Amino acid sequence: MDPVSQAITQWKIPVGAMGKAVIDKIVEYFQWFFDGLSAVLEWLVVGLTDLLLLFPPVALALALAGFAWWYQRSWKLGLGVLAGLLFILNQNLWEQTVQTLVLVLASTVLSMAIGVPLGIWAAHNPRVWRVTQPTLDLMQTLPTFVYLIPILILFGLGAAPALIVTIIFAMPAPVRMTYLGLTTIPKPMLEAGESFGATPRQLLWKVELPAALPAIMAGLTQCIMLSLSMVVFATLIGAPSLGNPVNKALANRNIPLGIEAGLAIVILAIILDRVLAAQRSTRS
């Protein structure tokens, strides 16, 4: 190593040690909060999973397929959902699929509940967007393992930390798409609403949100796909999901198990995506 490089490396900036000190202080003063939040989220996810697993798998598959048909008015979609779920059941991966579905839906609901209002706020306040944009960039570009470690320290193992990590990973999508949908509304449309005497709240609910709905729905689809990919990955911190058989297959070089679990993940992703894609196309 040349002298200049050696001199630079000798004066290493202790960012790792400083980060650890910050996390240690957070654990020291706020561990009670993280323990309580973890218990609530764990109860929510595990309770809903256990509730769904009480139903016979075939009956639950029929119910989900019937809901898809009723919601989209497409018997082909309903039949496809039923065939996909029965295939997953045939591969003996039903419990892991239900666990994955619950985590994906819970993280999507929470991500949308946080992301859409934040996107609305950022679209109406340029200062908020100037702060939000780099934060979203950081959330989307930061390697997953970087925030898996502090989340694991704060929340421990299980479904709760997996849910938190998934929300962090998926929430930027609805924020960005909501902001994009609201900021690209034609000005004549807004001026027409204002000319009729609409208040800011009426303008938001009657004009802006309906006009931005396609973009918001696109954000919902992205959020679900990102949640699914992260939930599978979050099995490394104890998430009960289809990621467990995938990791087991990798550890044991079990090619058949890896193919079966991979196909189950693909089928679940297609089911979720097609239902929402049909929703956008039939009601747009």
Coordinates of C-alpha atoms in Angstrom, one line a residue, residues 74-266:
S74 CA -63.8 -12.7 -13.9
W75 CA -64.4 -16.5 -13.6
K76 CA -61.1 -17.1 -15.4
L77 CA -59.3 -15.2 -12.7
G78 CA -61.2 -17.1 -9.9
L79 CA -60.4 -20.4 -11.6
G80 CA -56.7 -19.5 -11.9
V81 CA -56.5 -18.5 -8.2
L82 CA -58.1 -21.8 -7.2
A83 CA -55.7 -23.8 -9.4
G84 CA -52.7 -22.0 -8.1
L85 CA -53.7 -22.4 -4.4
L86 CA -54.5 -26.1 -4.9
F87 CA -51.1 -26.6 -6.5
I88 CA -49.5 -25.0 -3.5
L89 CA -51.5 -27.3 -1.2
N90 CA -50.4 -30.3 -3.3
Q91 CA -46.8 -29.3 -2.7
N92 CA -47.4 -29.4 1.1
L93 CA -46.5 -25.6 1.4
W94 CA -49.9 -24.4 2.5
E95 CA -48.9 -23.2 6.0
Q96 CA -45.9 -21.3 4.8
T97 CA -48.0 -19.7 2.0
V98 CA -50.6 -18.5 4.5
Q99 CA -47.9 -17.1 6.7
T100 CA -46.4 -15.3 3.7
L101 CA -49.8 -14.0 2.6
V102 CA -50.6 -12.6 6.1
L103 CA -47.2 -10.8 6.3
V104 CA -47.6 -9.4 2.8
L105 CA -51.1 -8.1 3.4
A106 CA -50.2 -6.7 6.8
S107 CA -47.1 -4.9 5.6
T108 CA -49.0 -3.6 2.5
V109 CA -51.9 -2.2 4.6
L110 CA -49.5 -0.4 7.0
S111 CA -47.2 0.8 4.2
M112 CA -50.2 2.3 2.3
A113 CA -51.7 3.8 5.5
I114 CA -48.4 5.6 6.1
G115 CA -47.3 6.2 2.5
V116 CA -50.4 7.6 0.9
P117 CA -51.0 10.4 3.5
L118 CA -47.2 11.2 3.4
G119 CA -47.4 11.4 -0.4
I120 CA -50.4 13.7 -0.2
W121 CA -48.6 15.9 2.3
A122 CA -45.4 16.0 0.2
A123 CA -47.4 16.9 -2.9
H124 CA -49.0 19.9 -1.2
N125 CA -45.9 21.1 0.7
P126 CA -42.6 21.4 -1.3
R127 CA -40.6 21.7 1.8
V128 CA -41.8 18.3 3.0
W129 CA -41.0 16.8 -0.4
R130 CA -37.4 18.2 -0.2
V131 CA -36.9 16.3 3.0
T132 CA -38.9 13.2 2.0
Q133 CA -37.2 12.6 -1.4
P134 CA -33.6 12.0 -0.1
T135 CA -35.1 9.9 2.7
L136 CA -36.9 7.7 0.2
D137 CA -33.8 7.4 -1.9
L138 CA -31.9 6.2 1.2
M139 CA -34.6 3.7 2.1
Q140 CA -34.6 2.3 -1.5
T141 CA -30.8 2.2 -2.1
L142 CA -29.6 1.1 1.4
P143 CA -28.5 -2.6 1.3
T144 CA -31.0 -4.7 3.1
F145 CA -28.5 -6.2 5.6
V146 CA -27.6 -2.7 6.8
Y147 CA -31.0 -2.1 8.5
L148 CA -31.7 -5.8 9.2
I149 CA -29.1 -5.7 11.9
P150 CA -30.4 -2.7 14.0
I151 CA -34.0 -3.9 13.5
L152 CA -32.9 -7.3 14.8
I153 CA -31.3 -5.7 17.8
L154 CA -34.3 -3.5 18.6
F155 CA -37.1 -6.1 17.9
G156 CA -35.5 -9.5 18.2
L157 CA -36.5 -12.5 16.1
G158 CA -39.9 -13.3 14.7
A159 CA -42.7 -11.9 12.6
A160 CA -42.6 -8.4 14.1
P161 CA -39.1 -7.4 12.9
A162 CA -39.9 -8.9 9.6
L163 CA -43.0 -6.8 9.3
I164 CA -41.0 -3.6 10.2
V165 CA -38.3 -4.3 7.7
T166 CA -40.8 -5.0 5.0
I167 CA -42.6 -1.7 5.7
I168 CA -39.3 0.2 5.4
F169 CA -38.5 -1.6 2.2
A170 CA -42.0 -1.2 0.5
M171 CA -43.3 2.1 1.8
P172 CA -41.3 4.4 -0.7
A173 CA -43.4 3.0 -3.6
P174 CA -46.8 4.3 -2.4
V175 CA -45.2 7.6 -1.3
R176 CA -43.6 8.3 -4.7
M177 CA -46.6 7.1 -6.7
T178 CA -49.1 9.2 -4.7
Y179 CA -46.8 12.2 -5.0
L180 CA -46.5 11.6 -8.8
G181 CA -50.2 11.2 -9.2
L182 CA -51.1 14.4 -7.4
T183 CA -48.4 16.6 -9.0
T184 CA -49.2 15.5 -12.5
I185 CA -52.9 16.5 -12.4
P186 CA -53.7 19.0 -15.1
K187 CA -54.0 22.5 -13.7
P188 CA -57.3 23.3 -15.6
M189 CA -58.9 20.4 -13.7
L190 CA -57.9 22.0 -10.4
E191 CA -58.9 25.4 -11.5
A192 CA -62.3 24.1 -12.5
G193 CA -62.8 22.7 -9.0
E194 CA -61.7 26.0 -7.4
S195 CA -64.0 28.0 -9.7
F196 CA -67.0 26.0 -8.4
G197 CA -66.0 27.1 -4.8
A198 CA -64.5 23.8 -3.6
T199 CA -62.7 24.0 -0.4
P200 CA -59.1 22.5 -0.2
R201 CA -60.6 19.4 1.5
Q202 CA -63.3 19.0 -1.1
L203 CA -60.8 19.6 -3.9
L204 CA -58.6 16.8 -2.5
W205 CA -61.4 14.2 -2.1
K206 CA -63.5 15.1 -5.1
V207 CA -60.9 16.0 -7.7
E208 CA -57.3 15.2 -6.8
L209 CA -57.6 11.7 -5.3
P210 CA -59.9 10.4 -8.0
A211 CA -57.6 11.8 -10.7
A212 CA -54.5 10.3 -9.0
L213 CA -56.2 6.9 -8.3
P214 CA -54.5 5.0 -11.2
A215 CA -51.0 6.1 -9.9
I216 CA -52.0 5.2 -6.3
M217 CA -53.1 1.8 -7.5
A218 CA -49.8 1.3 -9.3
G219 CA -48.1 2.2 -6.0
L220 CA -50.2 -0.4 -4.3
T221 CA -49.2 -3.1 -6.8
Q222 CA -45.5 -2.2 -6.4
C223 CA -45.9 -2.2 -2.6
I224 CA -47.3 -5.7 -2.7
M225 CA -44.5 -7.1 -4.9
L226 CA -41.8 -5.4 -2.9
S227 CA -43.4 -6.7 0.3
L228 CA -43.5 -10.2 -1.1
S229 CA -39.8 -10.2 -2.1
M230 CA -38.8 -8.7 1.3
V231 CA -40.9 -11.1 3.4
V232 CA -39.2 -14.1 1.7
F233 CA -35.8 -12.5 2.4
A234 CA -36.8 -11.6 6.0
T235 CA -36.9 -15.3 6.9
L236 CA -33.2 -14.7 7.9
I237 CA -34.5 -12.8 11.0
G238 CA -37.2 -15.4 11.9
A239 CA -40.0 -14.5 9.6
P240 CA -42.4 -17.4 9.1
S241 CA -42.8 -17.6 5.3
L242 CA -42.0 -19.4 2.1
G243 CA -38.5 -18.2 2.6
N244 CA -37.9 -21.0 5.2
P245 CA -38.1 -23.9 2.7
V246 CA -36.0 -21.8 0.2
N247 CA -33.2 -21.3 2.8
K248 CA -33.5 -24.9 3.8
A249 CA -33.1 -26.0 0.2
L250 CA -30.0 -23.7 -0.2
A251 CA -28.4 -25.0 3.0
N252 CA -29.0 -28.7 2.1
R253 CA -28.6 -28.3 -1.7
N254 CA -32.2 -29.7 -2.0
I255 CA -33.0 -28.9 -5.6
P256 CA -36.6 -30.4 -5.5
L257 CA -37.6 -28.4 -2.4
G258 CA -36.1 -25.2 -3.9
I259 CA -38.1 -25.6 -7.1
E260 CA -41.3 -26.3 -5.2
A261 CA -40.9 -23.3 -2.9
G262 CA -39.8 -21.1 -5.7
L263 CA -42.9 -22.0 -7.8
A264 CA -45.1 -21.4 -4.7
I265 CA -43.7 -17.9 -4.4
V266 CA -44.2 -17.2 -8.1

